[in-house]
Structure formats: structure tokens, C-alpha cells
Short mmCIF file of C-alpha atoms and ligand atoms in Angstrom, two decimals:
data_model
loop_
_atom_site.label_atom_id
_atom_site.label_comp_id
_atom_site.label_asym_id
_atom_site.label_seq_id
_atom_site.Cartn_x
_atom_site.Cartn_y
_atom_site.Cartn_z
CA MET A 1295 47.66 -74.16 140.67
CA SER A 1296 47.26 -71.03 138.53
CA LYS A 1297 50.50 -69.04 138.46
CA GLU A 1298 48.50 -65.83 138.92
CA LEU A 1299 47.84 -66.67 142.55
CA MET A 1300 50.63 -65.81 144.98
CA GLN A 1301 48.66 -67.16 147.94
CA TRP A 1302 45.64 -69.45 148.23
CA VAL A 1303 43.83 -71.92 150.45
CA GLU A 1304 43.01 -75.36 149.06
CA LEU A 1305 39.91 -77.14 150.34
CA ASN A 1306 39.82 -80.89 149.92
CA ARG A 1307 36.25 -81.91 149.13
CA ALA A 1308 36.94 -85.63 149.59
CA ALA A 1309 38.35 -85.00 153.08
CA LEU A 1310 35.31 -82.91 154.11
CA THR A 1311 32.92 -85.53 152.79
CA SER A 1312 34.79 -88.30 154.56
CA ASN A 1313 34.76 -86.40 157.89
CA ILE A 1314 31.02 -85.78 157.59
CA LYS A 1315 30.50 -89.48 156.91
CA GLN A 1316 32.46 -90.31 160.05
CA PHE A 1317 30.18 -88.14 162.17
CA ARG A 1318 27.09 -89.46 160.42
CA SER A 1319 28.16 -93.00 161.22
CA LEU A 1320 28.55 -92.05 164.89
CA ILE A 1321 25.15 -90.40 165.24
CA GLY A 1322 23.09 -92.48 162.78
CA ASP A 1323 20.39 -91.22 160.43
CA LYS A 1324 17.81 -89.96 162.90
CA ILE A 1325 19.82 -87.26 164.67
CA ASN A 1326 20.29 -83.90 162.95
CA LEU A 1327 23.82 -82.92 162.02
CA LEU A 1328 24.49 -79.18 162.24
CA ALA A 1329 27.74 -78.02 160.67
CA VAL A 1330 29.20 -75.07 162.53
CA VAL A 1331 30.34 -72.70 159.79
CA LYS A 1332 30.74 -69.59 161.92
CA ALA A 1333 33.92 -67.50 161.68
CA ASN A 1334 34.13 -68.02 157.92
CA ALA A 1335 33.84 -71.78 158.47
CA TYR A 1336 36.76 -71.70 160.93
CA GLY A 1337 38.78 -69.79 158.32
CA HIS A 1338 38.10 -72.32 155.58
CA GLY A 1339 35.59 -70.25 153.57
CA ILE A 1340 31.94 -70.13 154.62
CA LEU A 1341 30.34 -70.36 151.17
CA GLU A 1342 32.56 -73.12 149.85
CA ILE A 1343 32.28 -75.22 153.00
CA SER A 1344 28.53 -74.67 153.47
CA LYS A 1345 27.73 -75.78 149.93
CA MET A 1346 30.01 -78.81 150.10
CA ALA A 1347 28.78 -79.81 153.56
CA LEU A 1348 25.13 -79.71 152.50
CA LYS A 1349 25.94 -81.90 149.50
CA ALA A 1350 27.76 -84.29 151.82
CA GLY A 1351 24.71 -84.87 154.00
CA VAL A 1352 24.65 -82.13 156.61
CA GLY A 1353 21.10 -80.86 157.28
CA TRP A 1354 21.65 -77.72 159.34
CA LEU A 1355 24.20 -74.91 159.37
CA GLY A 1356 25.22 -72.86 162.40
CA VAL A 1357 26.55 -69.32 162.00
CA HIS A 1358 27.60 -66.75 164.57
CA SER A 1359 26.11 -63.57 163.19
CA LEU A 1360 23.16 -62.29 161.23
CA ASP A 1361 25.54 -61.20 158.46
CA GLU A 1362 26.88 -64.72 158.04
CA GLY A 1363 23.33 -66.05 157.89
CA LEU A 1364 22.22 -63.48 155.32
CA LEU A 1365 25.28 -64.17 153.19
CA LEU A 1366 24.28 -67.83 153.00
CA ARG A 1367 20.66 -66.96 152.21
CA GLN A 1368 21.82 -64.58 149.42
CA GLU A 1369 23.69 -67.48 147.91
CA GLY A 1370 20.46 -69.44 147.76
CA ILE A 1371 21.18 -71.71 150.72
CA ASP A 1372 17.73 -72.51 152.12
CA CYS A 1373 18.50 -75.16 154.74
CA PRO A 1374 17.71 -74.57 158.43
CA LEU A 1375 20.19 -71.92 159.59
CA LEU A 1376 20.74 -71.31 163.29
CA VAL A 1377 22.36 -68.07 164.44
CA LEU A 1378 24.44 -69.08 167.46
CA GLY A 1379 25.49 -65.56 168.44
CA TYR A 1380 23.65 -62.34 169.31
CA VAL A 1381 21.46 -60.46 166.86
CA PRO A 1382 21.00 -56.77 167.74
CA SER A 1383 17.39 -55.79 168.47
CA GLN A 1384 17.34 -53.45 165.47
CA GLU A 1385 18.29 -56.31 163.16
CA LEU A 1386 15.86 -58.95 164.42
CA GLU A 1387 13.35 -58.15 161.70
CA ARG A 1388 15.84 -59.05 158.97
CA ALA A 1389 16.56 -62.33 160.72
CA VAL A 1390 12.86 -63.21 160.87
CA THR A 1391 12.24 -62.12 157.28
CA HIS A 1392 14.97 -64.44 156.05
CA GLY A 1393 13.79 -67.34 158.16
CA LEU A 1394 16.88 -67.58 160.37
CA ARG A 1395 16.53 -69.55 163.57
CA LEU A 1396 17.59 -67.52 166.58
CA THR A 1397 19.46 -68.45 169.73
CA VAL A 1398 17.69 -66.50 172.49
CA TYR A 1399 18.47 -65.84 176.14
CA ASN A 1400 17.26 -62.29 176.87
CA LEU A 1401 13.65 -61.41 177.65
CA ASP A 1402 14.17 -58.11 175.82
CA THR A 1403 14.82 -60.08 172.63
CA ILE A 1404 11.54 -61.94 173.14
CA HIS A 1405 9.63 -58.67 173.52
CA PHE A 1406 11.17 -57.20 170.35
CA LEU A 1407 10.51 -60.39 168.43
CA ALA A 1408 6.90 -60.57 169.59
CA GLN A 1409 6.21 -57.09 168.17
CA ILE A 1410 7.99 -57.80 164.90
CA CYS A 1411 6.34 -61.15 164.31
CA ARG A 1412 2.88 -59.81 165.10
CA ARG A 1413 3.39 -56.99 162.59
CA LEU A 1414 4.81 -59.29 159.91
CA LYS A 1415 2.38 -62.09 160.73
CA LYS A 1416 5.36 -64.41 160.54
CA GLU A 1417 6.65 -67.04 162.94
CA ALA A 1418 10.10 -66.91 164.52
CA LEU A 1419 11.75 -70.21 165.39
CA LEU A 1420 13.62 -69.91 168.66
CA HIS A 1421 16.34 -71.98 170.28
CA LEU A 1422 16.53 -71.22 173.97
CA LYS A 1423 20.09 -71.28 175.21
CA VAL A 1424 20.28 -72.37 178.82
CA GLU A 1425 23.10 -71.91 181.28
CA THR A 1426 24.56 -75.16 182.57
CA GLY A 1427 27.95 -73.92 183.73
CA THR A 1428 29.85 -72.34 180.86
CA ASN A 1429 28.68 -68.90 181.93
CA ARG A 1430 28.70 -67.49 178.46
CA GLN A 1431 25.32 -66.93 176.76
CA GLY A 1432 22.41 -68.62 178.50
CA ILE A 1433 19.25 -68.31 180.58
CA LEU A 1434 19.81 -69.12 184.24
CA GLU A 1435 18.07 -72.28 185.38
CA GLU A 1436 15.88 -70.38 187.83
CA ASP A 1437 14.66 -68.08 185.03
CA VAL A 1438 13.88 -70.70 182.41
CA LEU A 1439 10.20 -71.25 183.22
CA ALA A 1440 9.43 -67.53 183.31
CA PHE A 1441 11.13 -67.33 179.93
CA THR A 1442 9.08 -70.10 178.33
CA GLN A 1443 5.89 -68.76 179.90
CA GLU A 1444 6.58 -65.35 178.36
CA ILE A 1445 7.12 -66.92 174.94
CA ARG A 1446 3.87 -68.84 175.21
CA LYS A 1447 1.98 -65.52 175.38
CA HIS A 1448 3.01 -64.74 171.81
CA PRO A 1449 1.48 -66.97 169.15
CA TYR A 1450 4.11 -66.16 166.51
CA LEU A 1451 7.01 -67.19 168.73
CA VAL A 1452 7.80 -70.89 168.48
CA VAL A 1453 10.17 -72.79 170.74
CA GLU A 1454 11.91 -75.08 168.30
CA GLY A 1455 15.00 -75.88 170.30
CA LEU A 1456 16.75 -75.86 173.65
CA SER A 1457 20.53 -75.81 173.74
CA SER A 1458 23.58 -75.52 175.95
CA HIS A 1459 27.35 -75.69 175.48
CA PHE A 1460 30.12 -77.58 177.30
CA ALA A 1461 32.83 -75.59 179.07
CA ASN A 1462 35.45 -78.20 179.75
CA ILE A 1463 35.17 -81.12 177.40
CA GLU A 1464 38.20 -80.50 175.14
CA ASP A 1465 40.81 -79.54 177.72
CA THR A 1466 40.79 -82.59 179.90
CA THR A 1467 40.38 -86.33 180.14
CA ASP A 1468 38.40 -85.81 183.35
CA HIS A 1469 34.82 -85.29 182.28
CA THR A 1470 33.27 -84.72 185.68
CA TYR A 1471 32.33 -81.12 184.84
CA SER A 1472 30.80 -82.10 181.50
CA ARG A 1473 28.74 -84.78 183.26
CA LEU A 1474 27.54 -82.14 185.72
CA GLN A 1475 26.55 -79.84 182.84
CA LEU A 1476 24.75 -82.68 181.09
CA LYS A 1477 22.85 -83.47 184.28
CA ARG A 1478 21.79 -79.84 184.62
CA PHE A 1479 20.72 -79.76 180.95
CA LYS A 1480 18.53 -82.84 181.44
CA ARG A 1481 17.05 -81.34 184.60
CA ILE A 1482 16.16 -78.12 182.75
CA ILE A 1483 14.59 -80.08 179.86
CA LYS A 1484 12.42 -81.98 182.33
CA LYS A 1485 11.29 -78.75 184.03
CA VAL A 1486 10.41 -77.09 180.73
CA GLU A 1487 8.58 -80.10 179.33
CA GLU A 1488 6.65 -80.67 182.56
CA ASN A 1489 5.61 -77.04 182.27
CA ASN A 1490 3.88 -77.79 178.96
CA THR A 1491 6.50 -76.48 176.55
CA GLU A 1492 7.40 -79.02 173.94
CA ILE A 1493 10.99 -78.91 172.69
CA PRO A 1494 11.36 -80.60 169.31
CA ILE A 1495 15.13 -80.17 169.04
CA LYS A 1496 17.39 -80.39 172.08
CA HIS A 1497 21.11 -80.01 171.41
CA MET A 1498 24.30 -79.72 173.38
CA ALA A 1499 27.08 -81.72 171.71
CA CYS A 1500 30.10 -80.15 169.98
CA THR A 1501 32.77 -82.25 168.22
CA ALA A 1502 34.35 -83.62 171.40
CA ALA A 1503 30.99 -84.60 172.89
CA THR A 1504 29.90 -86.19 169.62
CA ILE A 1505 33.05 -88.29 169.50
CA LEU A 1506 33.06 -89.23 173.16
CA PHE A 1507 29.54 -89.38 174.55
CA PRO A 1508 26.46 -90.64 172.66
CA ASP A 1509 24.26 -89.64 175.61
CA THR A 1510 24.88 -85.98 174.67
CA TYR A 1511 23.34 -86.29 171.19
CA PHE A 1512 19.64 -85.61 172.00
CA ASP A 1513 18.07 -84.48 168.68
CA MET A 1514 21.02 -82.70 167.05
CA VAL A 1515 24.80 -82.36 167.32
CA ARG A 1516 26.73 -79.20 166.41
CA VAL A 1517 30.02 -80.21 164.87
CA GLY A 1518 32.71 -77.69 164.01
CA ILE A 1519 36.39 -78.52 164.25
CA GLY A 1520 36.01 -82.24 163.57
CA MET A 1521 34.26 -81.61 160.28
CA TYR A 1522 37.33 -79.66 159.18
CA GLY A 1523 39.40 -82.76 159.93
CA LEU A 1524 41.01 -81.53 163.12
CA TRP A 1525 40.76 -83.02 166.61
CA PRO A 1526 39.49 -80.64 169.29
CA SER A 1527 42.58 -81.45 171.38
CA LYS A 1528 45.07 -84.15 172.27
CA GLU A 1529 42.98 -84.78 175.38
CA THR A 1530 39.94 -85.58 173.25
CA TYR A 1531 41.96 -88.06 171.21
CA LEU A 1532 43.28 -89.65 174.39
CA SER A 1533 39.80 -89.66 175.97
CA SER A 1534 38.52 -91.48 172.94
CA ILE A 1535 41.07 -94.22 173.55
CA LEU A 1536 40.36 -94.20 177.30
CA GLU A 1537 36.67 -94.63 176.49
CA LYS A 1538 37.81 -97.77 174.63
CA GLN A 1539 36.86 -96.39 171.25
CA LYS A 1540 38.77 -96.74 168.04
CA PRO A 1541 39.45 -93.05 167.29
CA ILE A 1542 37.60 -91.91 164.20
CA LEU A 1543 39.65 -91.01 161.16
CA LEU A 1544 39.65 -87.27 160.53
CA LYS A 1545 41.27 -85.80 157.45
CA PRO A 1546 42.36 -82.15 157.40
CA VAL A 1547 40.39 -80.24 154.79
CA LEU A 1548 42.59 -77.18 154.46
CA SER A 1549 46.03 -76.55 152.97
CA TRP A 1550 47.54 -73.06 152.74
CA LYS A 1551 50.01 -72.23 150.02
CA THR A 1552 52.07 -69.42 148.56
CA ARG A 1553 54.87 -68.81 146.06
CA ILE A 1554 58.41 -67.49 146.32
CA ALA A 1555 58.63 -63.75 145.61
CA GLN A 1556 62.43 -63.43 145.74
CA ILE A 1557 65.52 -65.62 146.04
CA LYS A 1558 68.87 -64.16 147.05
CA LYS A 1559 72.20 -65.17 148.53
CA ILE A 1560 73.22 -63.22 151.62
CA PRO A 1561 76.59 -63.40 153.43
CA GLN A 1562 77.33 -65.07 156.77
CA GLY A 1563 76.62 -62.64 159.61
CA SER A 1564 73.63 -60.94 157.92
CA PHE A 1565 70.64 -59.94 160.03
CA ILE A 1566 67.20 -60.95 158.82
CA GLY A 1567 63.99 -58.98 159.33
CA TYR A 1568 62.66 -56.49 161.88
CA GLY A 1569 64.46 -56.34 165.18
CA CYS A 1570 67.46 -58.20 163.67
CA THR A 1571 66.37 -61.26 165.66
CA TYR A 1572 68.14 -63.72 163.37
CA ARG A 1573 71.76 -63.55 162.17
CA THR A 1574 73.03 -65.99 159.57
CA THR A 1575 75.75 -68.39 160.64
CA ARG A 1576 76.68 -69.21 157.06
CA GLU A 1577 76.22 -67.84 153.56
CA THR A 1578 72.47 -68.30 153.15
CA VAL A 1579 70.08 -68.59 150.24
CA LEU A 1580 66.98 -66.78 151.39
CA GLY A 1581 63.47 -67.18 150.00
CA VAL A 1582 61.10 -64.26 150.53
CA LEU A 1583 57.42 -65.24 150.75
CA PRO A 1584 54.50 -62.80 150.40
CA VAL A 1585 52.65 -63.93 153.53
CA GLY A 1586 52.51 -62.26 156.92
CA TYR A 1587 50.49 -61.76 160.04
CA TYR A 1588 47.93 -59.77 158.03
CA ASP A 1589 47.15 -63.03 156.25
CA GLY A 1590 46.81 -64.84 159.56
CA TYR A 1591 50.30 -66.30 159.78
CA SER A 1592 50.92 -65.81 163.50
CA ARG A 1593 53.77 -63.53 164.49
CA ASN A 1594 54.38 -66.00 167.34
CA LEU A 1595 55.84 -68.32 164.69
CA SER A 1596 58.76 -65.94 164.11
CA ASN A 1597 62.04 -67.91 163.98
CA TYR A 1598 60.17 -71.11 165.00
CA SER A 1599 58.20 -72.67 162.20
CA TYR A 1600 59.10 -73.91 158.76
CA VAL A 1601 57.44 -74.19 155.37
CA LEU A 1602 57.66 -76.97 152.79
CA ILE A 1603 59.33 -76.46 149.43
CA LYS A 1604 59.71 -79.41 147.07
CA GLY A 1605 58.96 -81.68 150.02
CA HIS A 1606 61.77 -80.22 152.17
CA ARG A 1607 61.58 -78.14 155.31
CA ALA A 1608 62.67 -74.50 154.97
CA PRO A 1609 62.97 -72.83 158.40
CA LEU A 1610 61.64 -69.33 159.07
CA ARG A 1611 64.38 -66.78 159.64
CA GLY A 1612 63.59 -63.58 161.51
CA ARG A 1613 60.26 -62.19 162.52
CA VAL A 1614 57.00 -62.66 160.69
CA CYS A 1615 56.28 -59.25 159.06
CA MET A 1616 52.86 -57.85 158.21
CA ASP A 1617 53.05 -59.16 154.62
CA PHE A 1618 56.25 -61.21 154.36
CA ILE A 1619 58.20 -64.06 155.86
CA MET A 1620 61.74 -65.13 155.00
CA VAL A 1621 62.90 -68.74 154.87
CA ASP A 1622 66.26 -70.47 154.55
CA ILE A 1623 66.41 -72.48 151.32
CA THR A 1624 70.18 -72.99 151.25
CA ASP A 1625 69.89 -76.79 151.47
CA ILE A 1626 67.03 -77.23 149.02
CA PRO A 1627 68.32 -77.67 145.48
CA GLY A 1628 66.67 -76.27 142.34
CA VAL A 1629 64.30 -73.73 143.89
CA ASP A 1630 63.01 -71.08 141.45
CA LEU A 1631 61.14 -67.82 141.69
CA GLU A 1632 57.36 -68.41 142.07
CA ASP A 1633 57.83 -72.05 143.07
CA GLU A 1634 54.99 -73.38 145.27
CA VAL A 1635 55.42 -73.27 149.05
CA ILE A 1636 53.27 -75.03 151.64
CA LEU A 1637 52.58 -73.02 154.78
CA LEU A 1638 50.11 -75.55 156.22
CA GLY A 1639 49.54 -78.95 154.68
CA GLN A 1640 51.37 -81.98 153.45
CA GLU A 1641 53.96 -82.76 150.79
CA GLY A 1642 55.34 -86.25 150.50
CA GLU A 1643 56.21 -87.44 153.98
CA GLU A 1644 56.42 -83.97 155.44
CA VAL A 1645 53.41 -82.45 157.20
CA ILE A 1646 52.82 -79.06 158.73
CA SER A 1647 49.62 -79.47 160.71
CA ALA A 1648 47.44 -76.83 162.32
CA ASP A 1649 48.15 -78.62 165.61
CA TYR A 1650 51.90 -78.28 165.10
CA LEU A 1651 51.67 -74.57 164.30
CA ALA A 1652 49.33 -74.14 167.26
CA ASP A 1653 51.87 -75.71 169.61
CA LEU A 1654 54.60 -73.42 168.30
CA ALA A 1655 52.41 -70.35 168.58
CA SER A 1656 51.10 -71.28 172.06
CA THR A 1657 47.52 -71.53 170.91
CA ILE A 1658 44.98 -74.06 169.59
CA ASN A 1659 44.36 -75.39 166.08
CA TYR A 1660 41.00 -73.53 165.95
CA ASP A 1661 42.91 -70.25 166.28
CA ILE A 1662 45.45 -71.13 163.56
CA VAL A 1663 42.90 -71.89 160.85
CA THR A 1664 40.25 -69.34 161.86
CA ARG A 1665 42.66 -66.45 161.48
CA ILE A 1666 43.48 -67.16 157.85
CA ASN A 1667 42.41 -63.96 156.11
CA ASN A 1668 39.10 -64.33 154.30
CA LEU A 1669 40.40 -62.33 151.33
CA ILE A 1670 42.78 -65.12 150.32
CA PRO A 1671 41.19 -67.14 147.48
CA ARG A 1672 39.72 -70.53 148.44
CA VAL A 1673 40.17 -73.21 145.81
CA ILE A 1674 38.25 -76.48 145.99
CA ILE A 1675 40.24 -79.54 144.97
C1 PLP B 2072 27.65 -72.96 170.54
C2 PLP B 2072 28.65 -73.78 169.83
N1 PLP B 2072 28.30 -75.01 169.42
C3 PLP B 2072 29.16 -75.81 168.78
C4 PLP B 2072 30.46 -75.41 168.52
C5 PLP B 2072 31.38 -76.35 167.80
O1 PLP B 2072 32.48 -76.72 168.57
P1 PLP B 2072 33.58 -77.68 167.94
O2 PLP B 2072 34.27 -76.85 166.89
O3 PLP B 2072 34.48 -77.99 169.07
O4 PLP B 2072 32.87 -78.81 167.37
C6 PLP B 2072 30.87 -74.15 168.96
C7 PLP B 2072 32.25 -73.73 168.73
O5 PLP B 2072 32.83 -72.90 169.33
C8 PLP B 2072 29.95 -73.32 169.63
O6 PLP B 2072 30.30 -72.11 170.07
#
């Protein structure tokens, strides 16, 4: 890697393509595959991932915000783009103008959209989000028919989709609650269709549902974490085995790297970093790395995690600072200034996975990768 970069994220195109193929082989050719690229593609890099994913056979992209959607449109990405989050009323016109599909669940949004679309003489494609038990965004079951009836009054408003989201599919091997949500979703679909609203694209499945339950596919699946080569949870992996499946092979797409900014020998008994939380028990060769919690390296990893240098583990010493971490390289021979360091990734037999860092930091792999600062260059390999 270019010596000018002191920190970068590598994206493995072959891994992404292989993961997409795995999901395609689960769902077949007829069901739409939406790649969830919100939150800067879970920290991977929204532009890089979106372009690669589309080349690898994904048909739809899902973003959280209008800004993410517009960024993709500016880059010439013209595939169906679904905004999963909330678009402020004042910004709805821009969404319609750029042909973004909208997730809707407020009647106020429908009224604003009706006015805008009438004025622009342009259709808006809507995906109604219905509440099945996550109690996040969503139209309550008892309000769904009034909602669709209101939409039907406005010729420029088109119901393209109906969606919902599972609350408790990753955290458990007991899928009773997911089954209940699925049942409610089917009941709502039936009500809406019997009330003369056609729904071309029904969708509910995230990665875990796509891996575990084909009866959640409907017309489209929305896959995030699995496309990046990470399992939603240990429970999902275990559930896959309990469901008598051969777990699919997911390959992590992202590696995170830096270089050594200083090497120095410090005496036994020296304190390292803020708060003097670590004190050397021997003369120590210390490597200083220009990465900190600003970059997304969790402060919860202070004194816990390690990095890889020349295929060896170098343990973190002291607290993670805003822009630096310090590691013990005493036992690794031949380390030089600006040598490459792996923060997350693999070297030889040693692996630092997002799951491992998540365990250490008391969080989930989604959180580890999503926080990687978007200013760090993304390099496709
Ligand atoms: C509405 C919605 N659909 C799909 C996903 C994708 O979930 P996963 O990354 O577990 O596949 C998310 C992620 O949070 C989501 O919020």
C-alpha cells in the first residue's frame, strides 16, 4: 500500500462478490436483492460498496437518509434506491425529483407528497412500513387501511411496496417472536390486498431472516451485515445449524490498517497513556500508532485488544486516545518506522475480527465497522 497513507480501509471485492453470490443462491433469481448501504455502507464506504454490489448482481440499494440517496444519484447510480429512514417534509420534493423510493408511515408525509407530486406532475413510489412488533417506524395495523385509502385519493402516489422489520431475530435461537411478527405481516398484507390495493413488492427479511427462513422472502430481501461478510450474531450461526442448514460461507470484506508513527524503548515501571492505566513490567519497546477513537477505534478496547504486526500480536498498552494508540512490540523482531499494522483483518494465521473486537468492547460487529470514520481512505483490492 502507498507509503503516503498512514491509515486506510481495504475493501476486498472478491469477498463482497462471493457474499452476494451466497445470498443470490439462497433466494434464487426471481426475488429482488436489496443491499443495505446505509451508514456509509456499515462503515465500509457507501460509494465503493454500492458500485461493486451493483456489478455483483444486486438490483436495489437501501439508504437511511435523503443525503445518502442523493450522493448515490450524483455519482450516476440509477438503480432503484429505497430510503429506509425519515425524509423531512421540506426535503420530500428533492427525493421525488431524484426518483428515490420512500418509506412512509405518517399521514402528514402523504399529504405533503400529494401536493408536491401534483405540482410536479411526477409519481412518487411509496413503501408503506407497517408495525408488526418492533415498535420503531411503522403504521399501526388498525390504521393501515385508512392509510392506503388516503393514498388512493392521489393519482401520483403509487404504493410500490409494503415492508416491516424483525425485532428479535438476531439475538436468540428462539424465533417465536419473529414468527409472530411474520404472521402479523401476512395478516396486514391480506387486509390491504382485499381492500383493493395491490402491493408489487412486499419485503421483511434482513440478513438473519434471509439465512434462516425462506418464508420471509416475499418479493425482496434487504441484506446488510451478511453482504459485508459478517454474521448477524453467534445465535444466527447456531440457529442456522439448528435449522439443519449448512451455514453459508461469508467472507469479511473490510480490513483496517495503519502504520507505525514512532518506536521507542521505555524503562520498566513506565506509565503509558492518559490516566496512567498501564505500567510496564519490563523494559518495553513501544509502537505509537496514529489511530484513536476519533477514527472509530473504540475507547472500550483500551488495554484489551491487540493489533497485528508482521503476523504477530502486539497488545494495546494504556488507553485509546483521540488520535493515538500505543502497542507493545518488544517481542516482535525487526519492526521499523512506518511498517504496516493491522487493526482489523487477517495476517497469516492471525485474525482480528469485527466479532472479536465487538466482544472486547461489549458491543456488536455492526457497531465496530459502522463507526470507522468515513474520512479514512477506502482502497479496493
Ligand atoms: C429496515 C432495515 N432493513 C434491513 C436491515 C439490514 O439488517 P442486517 O444488516 O441485519 O441484514 C436493516 C439494518 O439495520 C434495517 O434497518
